[in-house]
Structure formats: C-alpha cells, structure tokens
Short mmCIF file of C-alpha atoms and ligand atoms in Angstrom, two decimals:
data_model
loop_
_atom_site.label_atom_id
_atom_site.label_comp_id
_atom_site.label_asym_id
_atom_site.label_seq_id
_atom_site.Cartn_x
_atom_site.Cartn_y
_atom_site.Cartn_z
CA MET C 597 -28.56 -10.15 -29.59
CA THR C 598 -25.07 -8.61 -29.38
CA ALA C 599 -23.61 -9.48 -25.82
CA SER C 600 -22.47 -5.87 -24.46
CA LEU C 601 -18.73 -6.23 -24.21
CA ARG C 602 -17.51 -4.08 -20.89
CA PHE C 603 -13.75 -3.41 -20.70
CA VAL C 604 -13.28 -4.57 -17.00
CA PRO C 605 -9.64 -3.03 -16.10
CA ARG C 606 -6.75 -5.01 -14.33
CA ILE C 607 -5.73 -3.78 -10.74
CA LEU C 608 -1.93 -4.48 -9.28
CA SER C 609 -1.25 -3.26 -5.86
CA GLY C 610 1.31 -4.07 -3.35
CA ILE C 611 2.20 -3.41 0.64
CA GLN C 612 5.27 -5.04 2.38
CA PRO C 613 5.27 -7.49 5.01
CA SER C 614 7.49 -5.02 7.26
CA GLY C 615 5.37 -4.73 10.07
CA SER C 616 2.07 -4.27 11.55
CA VAL C 617 -1.00 -2.76 9.12
CA HIS C 618 -1.87 0.75 10.25
CA LEU C 619 -4.77 3.20 9.48
CA GLY C 620 -2.26 4.58 7.03
CA ASN C 621 -2.27 1.69 4.73
CA TYR C 622 -5.88 1.18 5.28
CA LEU C 623 -7.50 4.29 4.36
CA GLY C 624 -4.39 5.18 1.68
CA ALA C 625 -4.76 2.16 0.02
CA LEU C 626 -6.32 -1.15 1.37
CA ARG C 627 -9.59 0.07 1.92
CA ASN C 628 -9.53 0.75 -2.23
CA TRP C 629 -8.18 -2.91 -2.65
CA VAL C 630 -11.50 -4.22 -1.28
CA SER C 631 -14.15 -2.07 -2.86
CA GLU C 632 -12.08 -2.23 -6.52
CA GLN C 633 -12.77 -6.45 -5.94
CA HIS C 634 -16.14 -6.19 -7.99
CA GLU C 635 -15.01 -3.57 -10.60
CA ALA C 636 -11.97 -4.81 -11.90
CA ASP C 637 -9.83 -7.78 -12.08
CA CYS C 638 -7.75 -7.80 -9.17
CA TYR C 639 -4.17 -9.15 -8.14
CA TYR C 640 -2.67 -8.19 -4.73
CA SER C 641 0.63 -8.91 -3.30
CA ILE C 642 2.37 -9.08 -0.28
CA VAL C 643 5.78 -7.95 -1.56
CA ASP C 644 8.26 -9.88 0.96
CA LEU C 645 11.34 -8.76 -1.94
CA HIS C 646 10.67 -5.45 -0.84
CA ALA C 647 11.24 -6.26 2.85
CA ILE C 648 14.39 -7.45 2.47
CA THR C 649 15.69 -4.18 1.02
CA ALA C 650 16.18 -3.08 4.88
CA GLU C 651 17.49 -4.40 7.72
CA HIS C 652 15.40 -7.28 8.87
CA ASP C 653 14.93 -10.85 11.10
CA PRO C 654 13.89 -13.75 8.90
CA ARG C 655 11.80 -14.94 11.70
CA THR C 656 9.61 -11.86 11.87
CA LEU C 657 9.48 -11.61 8.25
CA ARG C 658 7.89 -15.01 7.96
CA ASP C 659 5.42 -13.94 11.12
CA THR C 660 4.56 -10.79 9.51
CA THR C 661 4.11 -12.35 6.30
CA LYS C 662 1.30 -14.62 7.78
CA GLU C 663 0.19 -11.76 9.71
CA LEU C 664 -0.45 -9.43 6.79
CA ALA C 665 -2.46 -12.30 4.76
CA THR C 666 -4.68 -12.84 7.43
CA VAL C 667 -5.42 -8.94 8.09
CA LEU C 668 -6.06 -8.83 4.32
CA PHE C 669 -8.52 -11.34 4.15
CA ALA C 670 -9.96 -10.05 7.36
CA ILE C 671 -10.62 -6.48 6.01
CA GLY C 672 -12.20 -8.42 3.11
CA ILE C 673 -10.41 -9.53 0.27
CA ASP C 674 -12.16 -12.46 -1.27
CA PRO C 675 -9.92 -15.29 -2.40
CA GLU C 676 -13.10 -16.33 -4.77
CA VAL C 677 -12.78 -12.83 -6.45
CA SER C 678 -9.23 -11.81 -6.42
CA CYS C 679 -6.06 -13.03 -6.54
CA LEU C 680 -3.83 -12.69 -3.52
CA PHE C 681 -0.27 -13.78 -3.10
CA VAL C 682 2.83 -13.69 -1.87
CA GLN C 683 5.68 -12.21 -4.18
CA SER C 684 8.39 -14.12 -3.74
CA HIS C 685 6.15 -17.42 -4.27
CA VAL C 686 6.05 -15.80 -7.83
CA PRO C 687 9.79 -15.83 -9.26
CA GLU C 688 8.93 -13.89 -12.16
CA HIS C 689 8.84 -10.83 -10.42
CA ALA C 690 12.98 -10.90 -9.47
CA GLN C 691 13.17 -11.95 -13.40
CA LEU C 692 11.35 -8.78 -14.62
CA GLY C 693 13.05 -6.54 -11.89
CA TRP C 694 16.28 -7.23 -13.30
CA ILE C 695 15.00 -5.92 -16.72
CA MET C 696 13.53 -3.47 -15.43
CA GLU C 697 16.87 -2.39 -13.50
CA SER C 698 18.21 -2.49 -17.09
CA THR C 699 15.63 0.11 -18.60
CA VAL C 700 15.47 2.62 -16.08
CA THR C 701 18.58 4.85 -15.11
CA PHE C 702 21.11 5.84 -12.24
CA GLY C 703 19.68 9.17 -12.29
CA GLU C 704 16.19 8.25 -12.30
CA LEU C 705 16.88 6.36 -9.18
CA SER C 706 18.74 8.83 -7.79
CA ARG C 707 15.68 11.24 -7.73
CA MET C 708 13.18 8.97 -5.73
CA THR C 709 12.45 10.80 -2.66
CA GLN C 710 11.50 7.87 -0.51
CA PHE C 711 14.97 6.51 -1.17
CA LYS C 712 16.46 10.00 -0.01
CA ASP C 713 14.55 9.85 2.81
CA LYS C 714 15.05 6.01 4.12
CA GLY C 715 18.72 5.72 2.76
CA LYS C 716 20.24 9.02 4.33
CA GLY C 717 23.17 8.51 2.25
CA GLU C 718 24.66 5.97 4.52
CA GLU C 719 27.51 3.63 3.03
CA LYS C 720 25.61 0.64 4.76
CA VAL C 721 22.28 0.96 3.26
CA ARG C 722 21.28 -1.78 1.17
CA ALA C 723 21.80 -1.84 -2.61
CA SER C 724 18.42 -3.04 -3.34
CA LEU C 725 16.99 -0.03 -1.29
CA PHE C 726 18.20 2.10 -4.25
CA THR C 727 17.15 -0.26 -7.02
CA TYR C 728 13.56 -1.25 -5.41
CA PRO C 729 11.65 1.11 -7.64
CA ALA C 730 12.81 -0.92 -10.66
CA LEU C 731 11.09 -3.93 -8.95
CA MET C 732 8.23 -2.08 -8.26
CA ALA C 733 8.03 -1.19 -11.43
CA ALA C 734 8.31 -5.20 -12.55
CA ASP C 735 5.79 -6.06 -10.05
CA ILE C 736 3.16 -3.57 -11.95
CA LEU C 737 3.91 -4.52 -15.48
CA LEU C 738 4.02 -8.07 -15.24
CA TYR C 739 0.22 -8.26 -14.77
CA ARG C 740 -0.46 -5.54 -17.38
CA ALA C 741 -2.31 -3.13 -14.84
CA ASP C 742 -4.09 -0.57 -15.67
CA LYS C 743 -4.75 0.79 -12.69
CA VAL C 744 -2.61 1.08 -9.17
CA PRO C 745 -4.18 1.95 -5.98
CA VAL C 746 -1.96 3.41 -3.73
CA GLY C 747 -1.15 6.14 -0.97
CA ASP C 748 0.35 9.67 -2.26
CA ASP C 749 3.77 8.68 -1.13
CA GLN C 750 3.77 6.25 -4.20
CA ARG C 751 2.94 8.50 -7.03
CA GLN C 752 6.57 9.21 -7.46
CA HIS C 753 7.42 5.19 -7.97
CA ILE C 754 4.26 4.74 -10.31
CA GLU C 755 5.37 7.34 -12.57
CA LEU C 756 8.75 5.76 -12.86
CA ALA C 757 6.61 2.66 -13.68
CA ARG C 758 5.34 4.52 -16.65
CA ASN C 759 8.43 5.68 -17.76
CA ALA C 760 10.06 2.42 -18.00
CA ALA C 761 6.99 0.81 -19.58
CA THR C 762 6.89 3.61 -22.41
CA ARG C 763 10.66 3.78 -23.06
CA PHE C 764 10.43 -0.63 -23.24
CA ASN C 765 7.91 -0.19 -25.28
CA ASN C 766 9.38 2.28 -27.66
CA ALA C 767 12.84 0.18 -27.78
CA TYR C 768 11.57 -3.55 -28.31
CA GLY C 769 7.95 -3.30 -29.24
CA GLN C 770 4.37 -3.08 -27.55
CA VAL C 771 4.78 -5.52 -24.31
CA PHE C 772 3.37 -3.55 -21.50
CA THR C 773 0.54 -1.70 -20.49
CA ILE C 774 0.93 2.05 -19.13
CA PRO C 775 -0.59 2.05 -15.42
CA GLU C 776 -2.40 4.86 -14.04
CA PRO C 777 -2.27 5.58 -10.30
CA MET C 778 -5.24 5.88 -7.95
CA ILE C 779 -4.72 7.86 -5.21
CA PRO C 780 -7.90 8.32 -2.62
CA LYS C 781 -8.86 12.22 -2.17
CA VAL C 782 -8.99 11.56 1.70
CA GLY C 783 -6.91 9.28 3.26
CA ALA C 784 -4.18 9.16 1.04
CA ARG C 785 -1.55 10.67 3.46
CA VAL C 786 -2.60 9.73 6.81
CA MET C 787 -0.04 11.68 9.50
CA ASP C 788 1.81 10.10 12.32
CA LEU C 789 -0.50 11.44 15.55
CA GLN C 790 2.60 12.47 17.63
CA ASN C 791 4.24 13.88 14.24
CA PRO C 792 1.71 15.37 12.18
CA SER C 793 4.62 16.30 9.50
CA LYS C 794 5.30 13.15 8.90
CA LYS C 795 3.22 10.29 7.31
CA MET C 796 1.83 7.25 9.50
CA SER C 797 4.91 5.04 9.08
CA LYS C 798 5.76 1.21 10.03
CA SER C 799 9.08 2.40 9.95
CA SER C 800 8.51 5.08 12.43
CA SER C 801 10.73 5.26 15.37
CA THR C 802 7.68 4.99 18.07
CA ASP C 803 4.40 3.64 18.05
CA SER C 804 2.67 6.16 19.77
CA GLY C 805 1.73 7.91 16.46
CA LEU C 806 0.51 4.83 15.20
CA ILE C 807 -2.73 2.87 14.92
CA TYR C 808 -2.64 -0.53 14.32
CA LEU C 809 -5.35 -2.55 12.52
CA SER C 810 -5.30 -5.12 15.02
CA GLU C 811 -5.12 -2.71 18.27
CA ASP C 812 -7.19 -2.91 21.05
CA SER C 813 -10.11 -0.44 21.95
CA THR C 814 -8.34 1.28 25.06
CA SER C 815 -5.12 1.66 23.45
CA ILE C 816 -6.71 3.35 20.32
CA ALA C 817 -8.80 5.93 22.74
CA LYS C 818 -5.90 6.39 24.46
CA LYS C 819 -3.79 7.05 21.23
CA ILE C 820 -6.60 9.50 19.49
CA LYS C 821 -6.80 11.62 23.15
CA ARG C 822 -3.30 12.28 23.24
CA ALA C 823 -2.94 13.31 19.60
CA VAL C 824 -0.65 16.49 19.02
CA THR C 825 -2.89 19.38 18.05
CA ASP C 826 -1.85 23.08 18.84
CA THR C 827 -2.24 25.75 21.65
CA GLU C 828 -4.97 27.59 19.31
CA ASN C 829 -8.32 25.26 20.20
CA ARG C 830 -9.05 26.83 17.24
CA LEU C 831 -11.57 24.17 15.15
CA VAL C 832 -11.26 24.94 11.88
CA TYR C 833 -9.71 23.10 8.19
CA GLU C 834 -6.77 24.64 7.07
CA PRO C 835 -4.85 22.04 4.87
CA ASP C 836 -2.14 24.01 3.69
CA ASN C 837 -1.44 25.62 7.21
CA PRO C 838 1.40 23.63 9.06
CA ASP C 839 0.61 24.82 12.29
CA LYS C 840 -2.59 23.15 12.14
CA ALA C 841 -1.27 19.64 10.81
CA GLY C 842 -2.45 17.81 13.93
CA VAL C 843 -6.24 19.05 13.81
CA THR C 844 -6.27 18.52 9.79
CA ASN C 845 -4.95 15.12 10.12
CA LEU C 846 -7.83 14.31 12.70
CA LEU C 847 -10.46 15.88 10.66
CA GLU C 848 -9.26 13.98 7.52
CA ILE C 849 -9.27 10.58 9.46
CA TYR C 850 -12.86 11.53 10.39
CA SER C 851 -13.82 12.36 6.75
CA ALA C 852 -12.33 9.09 5.36
CA PHE C 853 -14.72 7.12 7.65
CA THR C 854 -17.86 9.06 7.32
CA SER C 855 -17.27 10.66 3.76
CA ILE C 856 -18.44 13.90 5.27
CA HIS C 857 -16.00 16.63 4.07
CA PRO C 858 -13.29 17.91 6.55
CA GLN C 859 -14.69 21.64 6.54
CA GLU C 860 -18.04 20.01 7.24
CA VAL C 861 -17.02 18.23 10.33
CA ALA C 862 -14.71 21.14 11.38
CA ASP C 863 -17.98 23.13 11.76
CA SER C 864 -19.80 20.16 13.84
CA PHE C 865 -17.26 20.42 16.69
CA THR C 866 -16.69 23.39 19.04
CA ASN C 867 -13.51 22.04 20.36
CA TYR C 868 -10.67 19.56 19.95
CA GLY C 869 -12.15 17.04 22.61
CA GLY C 870 -15.23 16.67 21.27
CA LEU C 871 -13.77 15.83 18.29
CA LYS C 872 -11.25 13.66 19.59
CA THR C 873 -13.80 11.70 21.34
CA GLU C 874 -16.10 11.15 18.57
CA LEU C 875 -13.19 10.03 16.30
CA ALA C 876 -11.96 7.45 18.72
CA GLU C 877 -15.45 5.81 18.61
CA LEU C 878 -15.77 5.63 14.95
CA VAL C 879 -12.20 4.11 14.60
CA ILE C 880 -12.91 1.76 17.61
CA GLU C 881 -16.18 0.41 15.77
CA HIS C 882 -14.44 0.20 12.42
CA LEU C 883 -11.79 -2.11 13.72
CA THR C 884 -13.60 -4.42 16.16
CA ALA C 885 -15.42 -6.31 13.30
CA ILE C 886 -11.69 -6.36 11.35
CA ASN C 887 -10.31 -7.85 14.74
CA LEU C 888 -12.97 -10.52 15.12
CA ARG C 889 -12.31 -11.84 11.49
CA ILE C 890 -8.63 -11.82 12.41
CA LYS C 891 -9.22 -14.19 15.02
CA GLU C 892 -11.60 -16.45 13.06
CA ILE C 893 -8.79 -16.69 10.09
CA SER C 894 -5.96 -17.15 12.61
CA GLU C 895 -7.90 -20.27 13.85
CA ASP C 896 -6.89 -22.12 10.74
CA PRO C 897 -3.21 -21.25 9.65
CA ASN C 898 -3.32 -24.32 6.86
CA GLU C 899 -6.19 -22.73 5.29
CA LEU C 900 -4.03 -19.41 4.93
CA LEU C 901 -1.20 -21.04 3.34
CA ARG C 902 -3.79 -23.16 1.15
CA LEU C 903 -5.53 -19.92 0.03
CA LEU C 904 -1.83 -17.89 -0.62
CA GLN C 905 -0.76 -21.08 -2.62
CA ILE C 906 -3.79 -20.98 -5.20
CA GLY C 907 -3.41 -17.02 -5.37
CA ALA C 908 0.40 -18.14 -6.37
CA ALA C 909 -0.65 -19.89 -9.15
CA LYS C 910 -3.02 -17.87 -10.72
CA ALA C 911 -0.69 -14.90 -10.51
CA ARG C 912 2.05 -16.92 -11.97
CA GLU C 913 -0.11 -17.64 -14.96
CA VAL C 914 -0.26 -14.11 -16.01
CA ALA C 915 3.03 -13.11 -14.79
CA SER C 916 4.87 -15.88 -17.11
CA SER C 917 3.07 -14.90 -19.82
CA THR C 918 4.01 -11.08 -19.80
CA LEU C 919 7.99 -12.17 -18.69
CA TYR C 920 8.05 -14.38 -21.91
CA ASP C 921 6.95 -11.57 -23.98
CA ALA C 922 9.38 -9.09 -22.52
CA LYS C 923 12.56 -11.57 -22.80
CA ASN C 924 11.52 -12.37 -26.56
CA ALA C 925 11.17 -8.84 -27.27
CA ILE C 926 14.67 -8.04 -25.53
CA GLY C 927 16.30 -10.14 -27.33
CA PHE C 928 16.74 -13.40 -24.93
CA LEU C 929 17.45 -16.58 -27.03
CA ALA C 930 14.61 -18.75 -25.89
CA PRO C 931 15.91 -21.92 -24.11
P1 LIG Z 762 7.18 2.40 5.54
O1 LIG Z 762 6.46 3.69 5.60
O2 LIG Z 762 7.46 1.52 6.50
O3 LIG Z 762 7.36 2.60 3.88
P2 LIG Z 762 4.22 1.52 5.05
O4 LIG Z 762 3.63 2.01 6.07
O5 LIG Z 762 4.67 2.83 3.99
O6 LIG Z 762 5.93 1.62 5.24
P3 LIG Z 762 3.88 -0.07 2.64
O7 LIG Z 762 3.83 -1.38 2.57
O8 LIG Z 762 5.02 0.74 1.93
O9 LIG Z 762 3.79 0.18 4.11
O10 LIG Z 762 2.64 0.39 2.18
C1 LIG Z 762 1.44 -0.13 1.79
C2 LIG Z 762 0.35 1.08 1.19
O11 LIG Z 762 -0.20 2.24 2.02
C3 LIG Z 762 0.61 1.49 0.09
O12 LIG Z 762 -0.08 2.05 -0.91
C4 LIG Z 762 1.32 3.30 0.59
O13 LIG Z 762 0.83 4.20 -0.33
C5 LIG Z 762 -0.16 3.36 1.62
N1 LIG Z 762 0.49 4.24 2.83
C6 LIG Z 762 1.43 3.79 3.71
N2 LIG Z 762 1.68 4.74 4.72
C7 LIG Z 762 -0.02 5.53 4.37
C8 LIG Z 762 -0.26 6.97 5.21
N3 LIG Z 762 0.36 7.36 5.90
N4 LIG Z 762 -1.10 7.42 4.62
C9 LIG Z 762 -1.62 6.84 3.47
N5 LIG Z 762 -1.54 5.66 2.99
C10 LIG Z 762 -0.16 5.08 3.16
N1 LIG Z 763 6.50 0.54 -2.70
C1 LIG Z 763 5.24 -0.07 -2.22
C2 LIG Z 763 4.97 -1.11 -1.95
C3 LIG Z 763 4.80 -1.78 -3.25
C4 LIG Z 763 3.55 -1.58 -4.49
C5 LIG Z 763 4.30 -2.60 -5.75
C6 LIG Z 763 2.78 -0.79 -4.52
C7 LIG Z 763 5.73 -2.80 -4.07
N2 LIG Z 763 5.43 -3.09 -5.08
C8 LIG Z 763 3.50 -2.39 -6.67
C9 LIG Z 763 2.05 -0.92 -5.61
C10 LIG Z 763 2.22 -1.47 -6.78
C11 LIG Z 763 5.15 0.63 -1.05
O1 LIG Z 763 6.19 1.01 -0.62
N3 LIG Z 763 4.29 0.99 -0.12
#
C-alpha cells in the first residue's frame, strides 16, 4: 500500500510587541494564525528586535512581550501544534538580518512606504527603522516559509523578501524558499474608527479609534457608537468612495466577524445607529471569550515563560540549519 504524501506548507509570521493587540491585528493577521495551525507547519514570532526600531522603554517592552504572548495563546495559538517564540531568543534572526542587508539595496529600502510614513525624513529616526525590511526578510527566509499571513500593509515588505531570496539564490545557490503573502479578503485593512482614512494602528496618537482585544465591553460599545461615519445617513457599501470610509470600515468589520458580504450587511440595516449597536454586540461577544482566557493564562507566568523557551528551542533547530546554508553559500569560512 502506498502512503499518500501530502505537502504541508510552512507558515511564518510576526507581530511586534510594541503595544496592545487591536482589532486590526486580529482580523488582518492573527485570526489566520489560529485557523492555519492544522493546515500548515506554523512558526509565529513576537518580533521584539523590530520593536526597538522606534523609541521605547525597556520595562514596557518586557511587559508588552509577555502580554502579547498571553494574548496569542488566549486567541488559540496551541503550543502543542504551532511554534510560538520571541525573536530575540533566536539569535539567527540578527545574523541573517545582516546578510539580508547585504542583499537588498539602499534604493529598495528607500521605496518602502512604511519607512516614509513613520520616518518622516527626520534626522533622529533610528537607522534600524530604515533597514527593518531586511530583518523582516530574514525572519521569513530563515524558516523557508511558503506562506506569510499578514495584513495588507505588509504586502510591500513581503515583495522585498521575495526579491531578496531570488537575488541571493541566483547569486550564491538555492538556499531560500520564495514566500507568498497570505492576505485575507475582508479585514485585511481595518481602519481607525475616528480617522477612517488611516489604518487602525498601535502607534496611533489617540486610542479612541482603536479597539483592543483586552478592552472591556462598556468601552467597546462607546467607541463603536462614536465611530466617525458621515452626515448622509445613507447606508450603502461603496468601498472606493472616500466620503464613505467610516461606514465602509464598520461594514467590513461586521463582515469579517460574520462572513456575510459587506453589501449584504448594508442591505440589512436601515440606519447607522442600528448597524453600530449590532456590531458592538458582535465584537463584545467575541472578545469576552478571549478575555476570559487572558485572565486564566495570566495566573501562571512561569508556565508562559516555559512555553516560550520550548518555542525558541524548536525555532532554533530550523533557523540554525538555514543560517548555516546561507553562510556557507555566501562564502564565510566555517569556524
Ligand atoms: P504599527 O501600526 O504601530 O506599525 P501594527 O498595529 O501594524 O503596528 P504590527 O505588529 O506591525 O502592528 O502588525 C501585526 C500584524 O497585524 C501584521 O500582519 C499587520 O499586517 C497586521 N495589521 C496591523 N494593523 C492592521 C490593520 N489596521 N488592519 C489589518 N491588519 C493589520
Ligand atoms: N513588519 C511586520 C512585523 C513582522 C513580520 C515579520 C510579519 C516582522 N517580521 C515576518 C510577517 C513576517 C509589521 O510591522 N507588521
């Protein structure tokens, strides 16, 4: 009898411990991390090296790293199935990061829109914010990942990782797998509730436009009720109409939670108030369950650290083997 061989894809993704997890992270990326666990060989990283590309406070970084690990286990990352690790526990990332900085060009990095948005041409901006996409390429290529689940804002970075892998392979030999982005159809870009022309972001200056995964019900209801819409009170789904950005965002969040097409959601409500009330109920129902798990996991911090150590050991097995191949291909003398 011949065993049927099924190709199991490798997945790698990352999230920065730079603030609390919000609905954009969840609907754009993290939900997929959970659902992919039984379909693929998954490696998920809390990318703390990326979190020091902007000004930061060391104590806060340690706390948000633990908080993020807790949230990831709470939403359903299963340590028995997937590998969840902290990036700085796996030193191979920084080493391959340098090799990737020597693979991509200044011109390519200069074209990254995220740098242009966050760096704003300021003199004080950290050099690592500029080179960060090279480190992100290393994060992905170390695991020879086939797919990378991310929100739409990361599309350009994945393209850079693909170009870097192709260039390296052509120059020095086949070492890396060329990764594909995995971007959800709905929820790929959740917008700020107060400023719907901007994506919901941890680094937003005010948090009234963000819904955090650990937020309480009263505050969620209040934020959704106050979400900016428009003065027309015409409930239609017009994703390309910038004047309708607020209501489009609410319809798309509703759709992401229910799998009902945003157009159909729009047809089923007569006014913004009704849509907001039901959306708030949906979000609260979903997040209450996650919050209960967060509380349970927070009761045993040592267990959390133990699970992260196991994750790092598993990640290093794969990462060290790829790094060895890359160093050898590029011409470094083996010690
Ligand atoms: P910042 O906005 O400060 O850069 P962030 O909120 O984007 O931080 P990250 O750690 O950079 O958080 O992103 C984690 C994942 O969440 C990435 O895959 C990213 O694409 C996704 N993501 C972030 N914001 C959104 C959003 N508003 N809508 C959909 N996906 C998002
Ligand atoms: N750059 C990403 C976070 C990130 C990442 C990664 C995502 C760092 N390394 C590897 C996917 C794969 C961000 O800012 N959201």
